[in-house]
Coordinates of C-alpha atoms in Angstrom, one line a residue:
Chain A
M58 CA 0.0 0.0 0.0
N59 CA 2.7 2.4 1.0
R60 CA 5.1 1.1 -1.6
G61 CA 3.1 2.5 -4.5
W62 CA 3.0 5.9 -3.0
M63 CA 6.7 5.8 -2.3
N64 CA 7.4 4.8 -5.8
R65 CA 5.4 7.6 -7.2
T66 CA 7.1 10.0 -4.9
M67 CA 10.5 8.7 -5.9
M68 CA 9.7 9.1 -9.5
M69 CA 8.4 12.6 -9.0
V70 CA 11.5 13.6 -7.0
T71 CA 13.8 12.1 -9.6
G72 CA 12.0 13.8 -12.4
M73 CA 12.1 17.2 -10.6
T74 CA 15.7 16.7 -9.9
L75 CA 16.5 16.1 -13.5
V76 CA 14.5 19.2 -14.4
L77 CA 16.4 21.2 -11.8
A78 CA 19.7 19.9 -13.1
M79 CA 18.7 21.0 -16.6
V80 CA 17.8 24.4 -15.4
L81 CA 21.1 24.7 -13.6
L82 CA 23.1 23.6 -16.6
S83 CA 21.3 25.8 -19.1
G84 CA 21.2 28.8 -16.7
C85 CA 25.0 29.0 -16.3
G86 CA 26.3 32.6 -16.2
G87 CA 23.0 34.4 -16.0
G88 CA 20.5 32.4 -14.0
N89 CA 19.1 32.6 -10.5
N90 CA 21.8 33.4 -8.0
D91 CA 19.9 31.8 -5.2
I92 CA 19.9 28.4 -6.9
Q93 CA 23.6 28.7 -7.9
D94 CA 24.5 29.7 -4.4
D95 CA 22.7 26.8 -2.8
P96 CA 25.5 24.5 -1.5
T97 CA 23.5 21.4 -2.2
A98 CA 22.5 22.3 -5.7
G99 CA 24.4 21.0 -8.7
M100 CA 26.1 18.2 -6.9
D101 CA 25.2 14.5 -6.6
T102 CA 22.5 14.9 -9.2
G103 CA 20.6 11.7 -9.6
T104 CA 22.5 9.7 -7.0
Q105 CA 21.0 10.9 -3.6
V106 CA 17.6 11.9 -4.7
E107 CA 16.0 11.4 -1.3
D108 CA 18.2 14.2 0.3
L109 CA 17.4 16.9 -2.1
P110 CA 15.6 20.0 -0.9
P111 CA 12.3 20.9 -2.5
P112 CA 12.8 23.2 -5.5
P113 CA 12.7 26.9 -4.9
V114 CA 9.5 28.7 -5.8
A115 CA 9.0 32.3 -6.8
E116 CA 7.7 33.5 -3.5
D117 CA 10.7 32.2 -1.6
T118 CA 13.3 33.9 -3.8
T119 CA 11.7 37.3 -3.5
D120 CA 11.6 36.9 0.3
Q121 CA 15.3 36.3 0.3
I122 CA 16.1 39.5 -1.5
P123 CA 16.1 42.5 1.0
A124 CA 13.2 44.9 0.1
T125 CA 14.1 48.4 -0.8
P126 CA 13.0 50.6 2.2
D127 CA 10.0 52.8 1.5
Y128 CA 11.9 56.0 2.5
E129 CA 9.0 58.2 1.5
S130 CA 6.9 56.8 4.3
M131 CA 9.6 56.6 7.0
D132 CA 10.6 59.2 9.5
P133 CA 14.2 60.2 8.6
S134 CA 15.3 59.0 12.1
D135 CA 14.3 55.5 11.0
Y136 CA 17.0 55.4 8.4
G137 CA 19.7 57.1 10.4
V138 CA 19.1 60.8 10.0
D139 CA 19.6 62.2 13.5
D140 CA 18.8 65.7 15.0
V141 CA 21.7 68.0 15.7
F142 CA 22.0 70.4 18.7
F143 CA 23.3 73.9 19.2
D144 CA 24.8 76.0 21.9
F145 CA 22.9 78.8 23.6
D146 CA 22.2 81.6 21.2
Q147 CA 24.3 80.0 18.5
Y148 CA 23.6 78.7 15.1
E149 CA 27.1 77.6 14.1
L150 CA 27.7 73.9 13.8
D151 CA 30.1 72.3 16.3
N152 CA 32.2 69.2 15.6
E153 CA 29.6 66.9 17.0
A154 CA 26.9 68.4 14.8
M155 CA 29.1 68.2 11.7
G156 CA 29.8 64.5 12.5
I157 CA 26.1 63.8 12.7
L158 CA 25.4 65.7 9.6
S159 CA 28.1 63.7 7.6
S160 CA 26.3 60.5 8.6
N161 CA 22.9 62.2 7.8
A162 CA 24.2 63.2 4.4
R163 CA 25.0 59.6 3.5
A164 CA 21.6 58.4 4.6
M165 CA 19.9 61.2 2.8
R166 CA 21.8 60.5 -0.5
E167 CA 20.8 56.9 -0.2
A168 CA 17.1 57.6 0.6
G169 CA 16.8 60.3 -2.0
T170 CA 13.6 61.8 -0.5
V171 CA 12.6 65.3 0.3
I172 CA 13.3 66.2 3.9
L173 CA 12.1 69.1 6.1
I174 CA 14.7 70.7 8.4
S175 CA 13.0 72.6 11.2
G176 CA 15.0 74.9 13.5
H177 CA 14.1 75.1 17.2
C178 CA 15.2 77.2 20.2
D179 CA 14.9 77.0 23.9
E180 CA 12.3 79.2 25.6
R181 CA 14.7 81.9 26.7
G182 CA 14.6 85.2 24.8
T183 CA 11.8 86.6 22.7
L184 CA 9.4 84.7 20.4
E185 CA 10.4 86.8 17.4
Y186 CA 14.2 86.5 17.8
N187 CA 13.8 82.8 18.4
L188 CA 11.9 82.4 15.1
A189 CA 14.8 84.1 13.3
L190 CA 17.4 82.1 15.3
G191 CA 15.6 78.9 14.5
E192 CA 15.8 79.7 10.8
K193 CA 19.5 80.5 11.0
R194 CA 20.0 77.0 12.6
A195 CA 18.0 75.2 10.0
N196 CA 19.8 77.2 7.2
A197 CA 23.2 76.3 8.6
V198 CA 22.3 72.6 8.6
R199 CA 20.9 72.8 5.1
D200 CA 24.0 74.6 3.8
Y201 CA 26.3 72.0 5.3
L202 CA 24.3 69.1 3.9
V203 CA 24.4 70.7 0.5
S204 CA 28.2 71.0 0.8
L205 CA 28.2 67.3 1.5
G206 CA 26.4 66.5 -1.7
V207 CA 22.8 66.4 -0.7
P208 CA 20.8 68.1 -3.5
K209 CA 19.4 71.4 -2.3
S210 CA 16.1 70.7 -4.1
R211 CA 15.5 67.8 -1.6
L212 CA 15.9 70.0 1.5
R213 CA 13.1 72.2 2.8
V214 CA 13.6 74.6 5.7
T215 CA 11.3 76.0 8.3
S216 CA 11.6 77.5 11.8
Y217 CA 9.3 77.0 14.8
G218 CA 11.5 79.0 17.2
E219 CA 10.6 78.3 20.8
N220 CA 7.0 77.3 19.9
R221 CA 7.4 73.5 19.5
P222 CA 9.6 72.4 22.4
F223 CA 10.8 68.7 22.5
S224 CA 11.2 68.9 26.2
R225 CA 9.0 70.8 28.6
G226 CA 10.5 72.5 31.5
S227 CA 13.0 75.2 32.3
S228 CA 16.1 73.2 33.2
D229 CA 19.5 73.3 31.4
H230 CA 18.7 69.8 30.2
A231 CA 15.3 70.8 28.7
W232 CA 16.9 73.8 27.1
A233 CA 19.7 71.8 25.5
Q234 CA 17.1 69.3 24.1
N235 CA 15.2 72.2 22.5
R236 CA 18.1 73.9 20.7
R237 CA 18.1 71.7 17.7
A238 CA 17.6 71.2 14.0
H239 CA 15.0 68.4 13.5
F240 CA 14.5 66.3 10.4
E241 CA 11.1 65.0 9.3
R242 CA 9.0 64.1 6.4
P243 CA 7.6 67.3 4.9
Chain B
M1109 CA -18.3 79.8 17.2
M1110 CA -18.0 81.7 13.9
H1111 CA -21.6 82.7 14.1
R1112 CA -21.2 84.1 17.6
R1113 CA -18.2 86.1 16.6
T1114 CA -20.1 87.7 13.7
V1115 CA -23.0 88.7 16.0
S1116 CA -20.6 90.1 18.5
F1117 CA -18.7 92.4 16.1
L1118 CA -21.8 93.5 14.3
S1119 CA -23.7 94.2 17.4
V1120 CA -21.0 96.6 18.6
V1121 CA -21.4 98.5 15.4
C1122 CA -25.1 98.6 15.7
L1123 CA -24.8 99.8 19.3
L1124 CA -22.5 102.6 18.3
L1125 CA -24.9 103.8 15.6
L1126 CA -27.8 103.7 18.0
A1127 CA -26.0 105.6 20.7
T1128 CA -24.9 108.2 18.2
S1129 CA -28.4 108.7 16.8
V1130 CA -30.1 109.0 20.2
S1131 CA -27.5 110.8 22.2
W1132 CA -28.5 114.2 23.3
A1133 CA -26.5 117.3 22.8
Q1134 CA -24.0 117.9 25.5
N1135 CA -24.2 121.0 27.7
S1136 CA -22.0 123.4 25.9
E1137 CA -21.5 125.6 28.9
F1138 CA -19.7 122.9 30.9
E1139 CA -16.0 123.4 31.2
I1140 CA -14.0 120.3 30.7
I1141 CA -11.5 119.6 33.6
H1142 CA -8.3 117.8 32.7
T1143 CA -7.1 115.9 35.7
G1144 CA -3.5 115.9 34.5
S1145 CA -1.6 114.1 37.2
A1146 CA -2.1 110.4 37.7
F1147 CA -2.2 110.8 41.4
I1148 CA -5.0 113.3 41.5
K1149 CA -8.1 111.2 40.9
T1150 CA -11.6 112.5 40.3
D1151 CA -14.2 111.1 42.7
V1152 CA -17.3 109.9 41.0
E1153 CA -20.4 108.3 42.5
V1154 CA -22.0 105.5 40.6
N1155 CA -25.6 104.9 41.7
A1156 CA -27.8 101.9 41.1
L1157 CA -30.0 102.7 38.1
D1158 CA -33.7 103.2 38.8
V1159 CA -35.7 100.3 37.5
L1160 CA -38.9 101.8 36.0
S1161 CA -40.2 98.5 34.6
G1162 CA -39.1 95.1 33.5
G1163 CA -38.8 93.3 36.8
E1164 CA -35.9 91.1 37.8
A1165 CA -34.2 91.3 34.4
S1166 CA -34.0 95.1 34.7
V1167 CA -32.7 94.8 38.2
Q1168 CA -29.9 92.5 37.0
A1169 CA -29.2 94.9 34.1
S1170 CA -28.9 97.7 36.5
D1171 CA -26.5 95.8 38.6
M1172 CA -24.3 94.8 35.7
L1173 CA -24.2 98.3 34.2
T1174 CA -23.2 100.1 37.4
R1175 CA -20.6 97.4 38.0
I1176 CA -19.1 97.8 34.5
I1177 CA -19.2 101.6 34.5
G1178 CA -17.6 101.8 37.9
N1179 CA -14.9 99.2 36.9
D1180 CA -14.2 101.0 33.7
L1181 CA -13.7 104.3 35.5
I1182 CA -11.3 102.6 38.0
L1183 CA -9.4 100.8 35.3
S1184 CA -8.8 104.1 33.4
G1185 CA -6.7 105.1 36.4
M1186 CA -8.2 108.5 36.6
F1187 CA -11.1 108.0 38.9
R1188 CA -12.1 106.9 42.4
I1189 CA -15.5 105.4 42.7
E1190 CA -18.1 105.6 45.4
A1191 CA -20.9 103.2 44.8
N1192 CA -24.3 104.2 45.9
A1193 CA -23.2 107.0 48.2
G1194 CA -26.9 107.8 48.6
D1195 CA -28.0 110.8 50.5
S1196 CA -24.8 111.2 52.6
D1197 CA -23.6 114.7 51.9
S1198 CA -20.3 114.2 53.8
L1199 CA -18.8 112.6 50.8
S1200 CA -16.5 114.5 48.5
F1201 CA -17.4 113.2 45.1
E1202 CA -17.6 115.8 42.3
Y1203 CA -19.7 113.9 39.8
T1204 CA -22.5 111.4 39.9
V1205 CA -23.7 108.7 37.5
E1206 CA -27.4 107.7 37.6
G1207 CA -30.0 106.5 35.2
T1208 CA -33.0 104.4 34.5
V1209 CA -33.9 101.0 33.1
E1210 CA -37.2 100.3 31.4
G1211 CA -38.9 97.2 30.3
P1212 CA -40.8 95.5 28.8
L1213 CA -38.4 92.8 28.0
R1214 CA -37.1 92.4 24.5
D1215 CA -36.4 89.3 22.5
A1216 CA -37.3 87.0 25.4
A1217 CA -39.5 84.8 23.2
Q1218 CA -37.0 84.4 20.5
T1219 CA -33.7 84.0 22.4
G1220 CA -34.7 83.0 25.9
E1221 CA -32.6 86.0 27.0
T1222 CA -34.1 88.9 28.6
A1223 CA -33.1 92.6 28.6
P1224 CA -34.7 95.9 29.1
T1225 CA -35.8 98.0 26.2
T1226 CA -34.4 101.3 27.1
I1227 CA -31.5 102.3 29.3
S1228 CA -30.9 106.0 30.1
L1229 CA -27.6 107.0 31.6
N1230 CA -26.7 110.4 33.0
L1231 CA -23.6 112.2 34.3
L1232 CA -24.2 115.1 36.6
T1233 CA -22.0 117.4 38.7
W1234 CA -22.3 117.1 42.4
P1235 CA -23.8 118.7 44.4
G1236 CA -24.9 121.1 41.7
R1237 CA -26.6 118.4 39.6
Q1238 CA -25.8 120.1 36.4
L1239 CA -26.4 117.6 33.6
L1240 CA -23.2 116.9 31.7
L1241 CA -24.2 113.9 29.7
N1242 CA -27.4 112.0 28.8
K1243 CA -27.2 108.9 26.7
R1244 CA -30.0 106.5 25.8
Y1245 CA -29.4 103.0 24.6
R1246 CA -31.6 100.2 23.3
P1247 CA -29.3 97.2 23.5
L1248 CA -29.9 93.6 22.6
P1249 CA -29.2 91.3 25.5
S1250 CA -25.7 90.6 24.2
Q1251 CA -25.0 94.3 24.1
L1252 CA -25.4 95.1 27.8
R1253 CA -21.7 95.0 28.5
S1254 CA -20.9 97.2 25.5
T1255 CA -23.6 99.6 26.7
G1256 CA -21.7 100.1 30.0
H1257 CA -18.4 100.4 28.3
H1258 CA -19.7 102.9 25.9
F1259 CA -21.1 105.1 28.5
A1260 CA -17.9 104.8 30.6
N1261 CA -15.9 106.1 27.6
E1262 CA -18.4 109.0 27.3
V1263 CA -17.8 109.9 31.0
I1264 CA -14.0 109.6 30.6
N1265 CA -14.0 111.8 27.5
A1266 CA -16.4 114.4 29.1
L1267 CA -14.3 114.7 32.3
T1268 CA -10.8 114.3 31.1
G1269 CA -10.8 115.0 27.3
E1270 CA -9.1 111.6 26.9
R1271 CA -10.4 108.8 24.8
G1272 CA -11.4 105.9 27.0
I1273 CA -10.2 102.4 26.4
A1274 CA -13.3 100.7 27.8
M1275 CA -14.3 99.3 24.4
T1276 CA -10.9 98.0 23.4
R1277 CA -9.8 94.4 23.2
V1278 CA -6.7 92.4 23.4
V1279 CA -5.9 89.7 20.8
F1280 CA -3.4 87.0 21.7
S1281 CA -2.2 83.5 21.0
R1282 CA -3.1 80.7 23.4
S1283 CA -1.2 77.4 23.2
S1284 CA -3.0 74.1 23.2
G1285 CA -1.1 70.9 22.6
E1286 CA 0.9 71.2 19.4
G1287 CA -0.9 74.3 18.0
S1288 CA -1.9 77.7 19.3
D1289 CA -5.0 79.6 18.5
L1290 CA -5.9 83.3 18.4
Y1291 CA -8.2 84.6 21.0
A1292 CA -9.6 88.1 21.8
V1293 CA -10.6 89.3 25.2
D1294 CA -12.2 92.6 26.3
Y1295 CA -9.7 94.9 28.0
D1296 CA -11.3 94.1 31.4
G1297 CA -10.8 90.4 31.0
E1298 CA -14.4 89.6 30.0
G1299 CA -15.8 88.3 26.8
L1300 CA -13.1 85.8 25.8
L1301 CA -13.6 84.8 22.2
R1302 CA -11.7 82.1 20.2
L1303 CA -10.8 83.3 16.7
T1304 CA -9.0 80.4 15.0
A1305 CA -9.3 76.6 15.3
N1306 CA -7.0 75.0 12.8
R1307 CA -4.6 72.9 14.9
V1308 CA -1.5 74.8 13.8
L1309 CA 0.6 77.6 15.3
N1310 CA -1.1 81.0 15.0
L1311 CA 1.2 83.7 16.3
C1312 CA 2.0 87.4 16.4
P1313 CA -1.5 88.8 15.9
N1314 CA -2.0 92.6 15.4
W1315 CA -5.1 94.7 14.9
S1316 CA -5.7 96.9 11.9
P1317 CA -6.2 100.5 13.1
D1318 CA -10.0 100.3 12.7
G1319 CA -10.2 96.9 14.3
S1320 CA -11.8 95.3 11.3
E1321 CA -8.9 93.0 10.6
I1322 CA -6.2 91.1 12.4
A1323 CA -2.9 90.3 10.7
F1324 CA -1.1 87.2 12.1
T1325 CA 1.5 84.5 11.3
S1326 CA 0.6 80.9 10.8
Y1327 CA 1.9 77.8 9.1
R1328 CA 0.5 75.8 6.2
D1329 CA 2.3 72.6 5.3
H1330 CA 5.2 73.8 7.5
Q1331 CA 5.6 77.0 5.5
Q1332 CA 5.2 80.1 7.6
G1333 CA 2.9 82.7 6.1
L1334 CA 1.2 86.0 6.9
F1335 CA -2.6 85.9 7.0
I1336 CA -5.4 88.4 7.7
L1337 CA -8.5 87.6 9.6
D1338 CA -11.7 89.6 8.9
T1339 CA -13.2 90.3 12.3
S1340 CA -16.7 90.8 10.9
N1341 CA -17.0 87.3 9.6
G1342 CA -14.0 85.3 10.8
K1343 CA -12.7 84.6 7.3
V1344 CA -9.0 84.2 6.9
R1345 CA -7.0 85.0 3.8
A1346 CA -3.4 84.4 2.9
V1347 CA -1.3 87.6 2.4
T1348 CA 2.2 86.2 1.7
S1349 CA 4.0 82.9 2.2
Q1350 CA 7.2 83.1 0.3
E1351 CA 10.0 80.9 1.3
G1352 CA 11.3 81.6 4.8
L1353 CA 9.8 83.6 7.6
N1354 CA 6.8 86.0 7.2
F1355 CA 6.0 87.4 10.6
G1356 CA 5.8 90.3 13.0
A1357 CA 3.2 92.4 11.1
D1358 CA 2.5 95.9 12.3
W1359 CA -0.2 98.0 10.5
H1360 CA 0.6 101.5 9.3
P1361 CA -1.6 104.0 11.1
D1362 CA -3.5 104.6 7.9
G1363 CA -4.4 100.9 7.6
K1364 CA -3.2 100.7 4.0
E1365 CA 0.1 98.9 4.5
L1366 CA 2.0 96.8 7.0
L1367 CA 5.5 96.4 8.2
V1368 CA 6.7 92.8 8.3
S1369 CA 9.8 90.8 8.6
M1370 CA 10.5 88.3 5.8
S1371 CA 13.5 86.1 4.9
R1372 CA 12.7 85.5 1.2
A1373 CA 16.1 87.1 0.4
G1374 CA 17.9 84.6 2.7
N1375 CA 17.6 86.2 6.2
P1376 CA 15.0 88.3 7.9
E1377 CA 14.7 91.8 6.6
I1378 CA 12.1 94.6 7.2
Y1379 CA 9.6 95.2 4.4
R1380 CA 6.6 97.4 3.8
I1381 CA 3.9 95.5 2.1
T1382 CA 0.2 96.0 1.1
P1383 CA -2.5 94.0 2.8
E1384 CA -2.6 91.9 -0.4
G1385 CA 1.1 91.0 0.0
K1386 CA 2.7 93.2 -2.6
V1387 CA 6.1 94.6 -1.5
I1388 CA 6.0 98.4 -1.4
K1389 CA 9.6 98.8 -0.2
R1390 CA 12.4 96.7 1.3
L1391 CA 13.8 98.8 4.2
T1392 CA 16.8 96.8 5.4
V1393 CA 19.7 95.1 3.7
S1394 CA 22.2 93.1 5.8
N1395 CA 23.2 89.6 6.7
A1396 CA 21.9 90.2 10.2
I1397 CA 18.6 89.3 11.7
E1398 CA 16.2 92.3 11.3
I1399 CA 12.8 91.8 12.9
S1400 CA 10.0 93.1 15.1
P1401 CA 9.2 96.4 13.3
S1402 CA 6.8 98.9 14.9
W1403 CA 5.6 102.1 13.4
A1404 CA 5.8 105.4 15.2
P1405 CA 2.3 106.8 15.5
G1406 CA 2.7 109.2 12.6
G1407 CA 3.9 106.4 10.3
R1408 CA 7.1 108.3 9.3
D1409 CA 9.6 106.4 11.4
L1410 CA 9.8 102.8 12.7
V1411 CA 11.7 101.0 15.4
F1412 CA 13.0 97.5 14.8
T1413 CA 15.5 94.9 16.0
S1414 CA 18.8 94.1 14.4
D1415 CA 21.7 91.9 15.6
R1416 CA 24.2 93.4 13.2
T1417 CA 26.5 94.2 16.1
G1418 CA 26.3 90.6 17.3
T1419 CA 23.5 91.2 19.8
P1420 CA 19.9 92.1 19.1
Q1421 CA 19.5 95.9 19.6
L1422 CA 16.8 98.5 18.7
Y1423 CA 17.2 100.8 15.8
I1424 CA 15.1 103.6 14.3
I1425 CA 14.8 104.2 10.5
D1426 CA 12.4 106.3 8.5
S1427 CA 9.8 104.8 6.1
D1428 CA 12.3 104.8 3.3
G1429 CA 14.8 102.9 5.3
A1430 CA 17.1 105.9 5.7
G1431 CA 18.4 107.7 8.7
R1432 CA 19.3 104.6 10.7
R1433 CA 20.3 105.2 14.3
R1434 CA 20.8 102.9 17.2
L1435 CA 18.4 103.3 20.1
T1436 CA 19.6 100.9 22.8
F1437 CA 23.1 100.5 24.2
E1438 CA 22.2 99.0 27.5
G1439 CA 21.6 95.3 27.7
R1440 CA 22.9 92.6 25.5
Y1441 CA 19.5 91.5 24.1
N1442 CA 16.7 93.9 23.3
D1443 CA 13.7 93.1 21.1
S1444 CA 9.9 93.4 20.6
A1445 CA 9.8 97.2 20.7
V1446 CA 6.5 99.0 20.4
W1447 CA 6.0 102.7 20.0
S1448 CA 3.4 104.3 22.3
P1449 CA 0.4 105.9 20.6
G1450 CA 1.5 109.3 21.8
G1451 CA 4.9 108.8 20.3
D1452 CA 6.7 109.7 23.5
K1453 CA 7.6 106.3 24.8
I1454 CA 8.9 102.9 23.6
A1455 CA 8.4 99.6 25.4
Y1456 CA 10.4 96.5 24.7
A1457 CA 11.7 93.3 26.1
T1458 CA 15.3 93.0 27.4
R1459 CA 17.2 90.0 28.7
E1460 CA 18.6 90.3 32.2
K1461 CA 20.6 87.3 33.4
N1462 CA 18.5 84.3 32.4
T1463 CA 15.1 86.1 32.2
T1464 CA 13.4 88.5 30.0
Q1465 CA 11.9 91.7 31.4
I1466 CA 9.9 94.7 30.1
V1467 CA 11.5 98.1 29.7
V1468 CA 9.7 101.4 29.2
M1469 CA 11.7 104.5 28.1
K1470 CA 11.3 107.7 26.2
S1471 CA 11.4 107.2 22.5
T1472 CA 14.7 109.2 22.5
G1473 CA 16.2 106.4 24.5
E1474 CA 16.4 108.3 27.7
D1475 CA 14.7 107.5 31.1
R1476 CA 15.1 103.8 30.7
R1477 CA 13.0 101.9 33.3
V1478 CA 12.8 98.1 33.8
I1479 CA 9.2 97.8 35.0
T1480 CA 9.3 94.1 35.9
D1481 CA 11.8 92.2 37.9
S1482 CA 12.9 88.6 38.6
R1483 CA 9.7 87.9 40.5
W1484 CA 8.0 88.1 37.1
R1485 CA 10.3 85.4 35.7
N1486 CA 10.0 86.1 32.0
C1487 CA 8.1 89.0 30.5
E1488 CA 7.6 89.3 26.7
D1489 CA 5.7 91.1 23.9
P1490 CA 4.6 94.4 25.3
S1491 CA 1.7 96.2 23.5
W1492 CA 0.3 99.7 24.3
A1493 CA -3.3 100.5 24.9
P1494 CA -4.5 103.4 22.8
D1495 CA -4.4 105.6 26.0
G1496 CA -0.6 105.3 26.0
R1497 CA -0.8 104.6 29.7
H1498 CA -1.6 100.9 29.9
L1499 CA 0.7 98.2 28.6
V1500 CA -0.2 94.5 28.2
F1501 CA 2.5 91.8 28.2
A1502 CA 2.9 88.1 28.8
S1503 CA 4.6 86.8 31.9
D1504 CA 5.2 83.3 33.2
R1505 CA 5.4 84.4 36.8
S1506 CA 2.6 81.9 37.8
G1507 CA 4.5 79.1 36.0
V1508 CA 2.6 79.5 32.8
F1509 CA 2.5 82.5 30.5
K1510 CA -0.5 84.7 31.1
L1511 CA -1.3 88.3 30.2
Y1512 CA -0.9 91.2 32.5
V1513 CA -1.7 94.9 32.2
Y1514 CA 0.7 97.5 33.6
D1515 CA -0.4 101.1 34.4
D1516 CA 2.6 103.2 33.5
E1517 CA 1.4 106.2 35.6
E1518 CA 0.9 104.4 38.8
G1519 CA 3.3 101.5 38.3
T1520 CA 0.5 98.9 39.1
F1521 CA -0.3 95.6 37.5
R1522 CA -3.4 93.5 37.0
Q1523 CA -3.8 90.0 35.5
L1524 CA -5.9 90.0 32.3
T1525 CA -6.1 86.3 31.4
F1526 CA -6.4 83.1 33.5
G1527 CA -6.3 79.4 33.1
D1528 CA -3.7 76.7 32.5
D1529 CA -2.8 77.2 28.8
P1530 CA 0.0 79.6 27.9
D1531 CA -1.0 83.0 26.5
I1532 CA 1.5 85.0 24.5
S1533 CA 1.8 87.7 21.8
P1534 CA -0.8 90.1 23.1
A1535 CA -1.8 93.1 20.9
W1536 CA -4.1 95.9 22.1
S1537 CA -6.8 97.2 19.7
N1538 CA -7.4 100.9 19.1

């Protein structure tokens, strides 16, 4: 009873193996990398039929290729674009900020999406001057990114001044958190 | 909300027309007395109004009107009030306010509200009882407060020659979560009205000279732009939203153009623009931050902030951008200057140590006085009342920014807005 089933199975596996072998032989130099890279493929053809893995199917091969990230729908922080911070009343970039921006520039060139740079300030000082200072910070970041090869057309700039704090409170820590250029999807 | 706003603004107009049309001629023989010094106050008695008809609603109207009129006279800073001094002749008041309230009730069936038909208000000398003013009003229920404010202004004008501020309002920005909305409040803290509800930042509002429009700064799709709100119908229109900042609008006294700071050329510069957004003239050219313009009352000069020396300081130029001169040399951070309606004073914000404080000085730069201290924590965005005596500003002395009114004659303060949400960027109407 089982024997007939086993025989059929053996025949099917043998047949499929032969087909696989033909595919491999005919596909030399331009075929499916996944099959060629399979350490068990292409050897012992026809001798150890019972040990062969099932043939790859289309769905499996696409799953093994890493998907291109959908940068358009991701926050820049998800693909390695990090905020940079500023000293009190300053909009010049320090070494730490320039280091972060170099890394950001690589990620931005890879992603190729439009990014909004928003400039922010701590609560000290006036609303008006902080709007202007926030813009100076965002512009300084944009200019540096452009100098690192990020197309200017992909960078938008705005300033929220002191009006969108990341950290509430009036401590040195909160203030330092709020003096930043932030990257987001426009 | 929008409907209520429309009614409110229109009703004020109706009330004014009504009051003008029914007001009686003033006694031309009366000699106007100017009190002059702030510390000599005129004593006025404010009597409960006689209720001729209308029942309980008229009694309540009488109470409200006498309270509002008395409060307005006190808030002007020029009067002391004696309420219902009655027959006592030992009191030293010089003038008395009295009047009548008549029913029957109006609009009760339609609105559920009740109000008297006719209110008559009189100002007389005391003890001579010479009639100085008689005003008759026929207000809707929603106009009772305005009726009291209107008569208070008439009294102030008759006795001092000054224009009262009892019908003025303050517009400001109130934060809520990620956005901030514009609100207007009567100068006495009553009648709070929300003007925007769009879940974005709405900042730096400023009244047109006739109060019909409010220019303000907001964001659309992260782009800052200048907008104008029509106070008669609540409609908002875009003025300009070119790349960069578009903020800090101040209306020219003729209402036909605005000063604004825009960074379309790369960094913030001062421009004169039309209310439609067309540039009339660019007034500054530099790589520095140039912001916070404020017209002098005549519209010939303006004061603004520039950090061209490395720190933000106040400068004056004329309306062609010429004649630049530096106004502040004290303090390393001066901004948000506003010229007083009389032209004699300038108020601004200065940073002292780690806090921001309010300064009032002569527009020549002399007589600099820091009117707040560290007890007030941070104080920002001063704006003058049209009387040139009162100044509204925002302070976080309570832990959250609220609005306060300063009396520059007496050196006293009162709180204007309350609640847990931060209130900033106040601007006083004319």
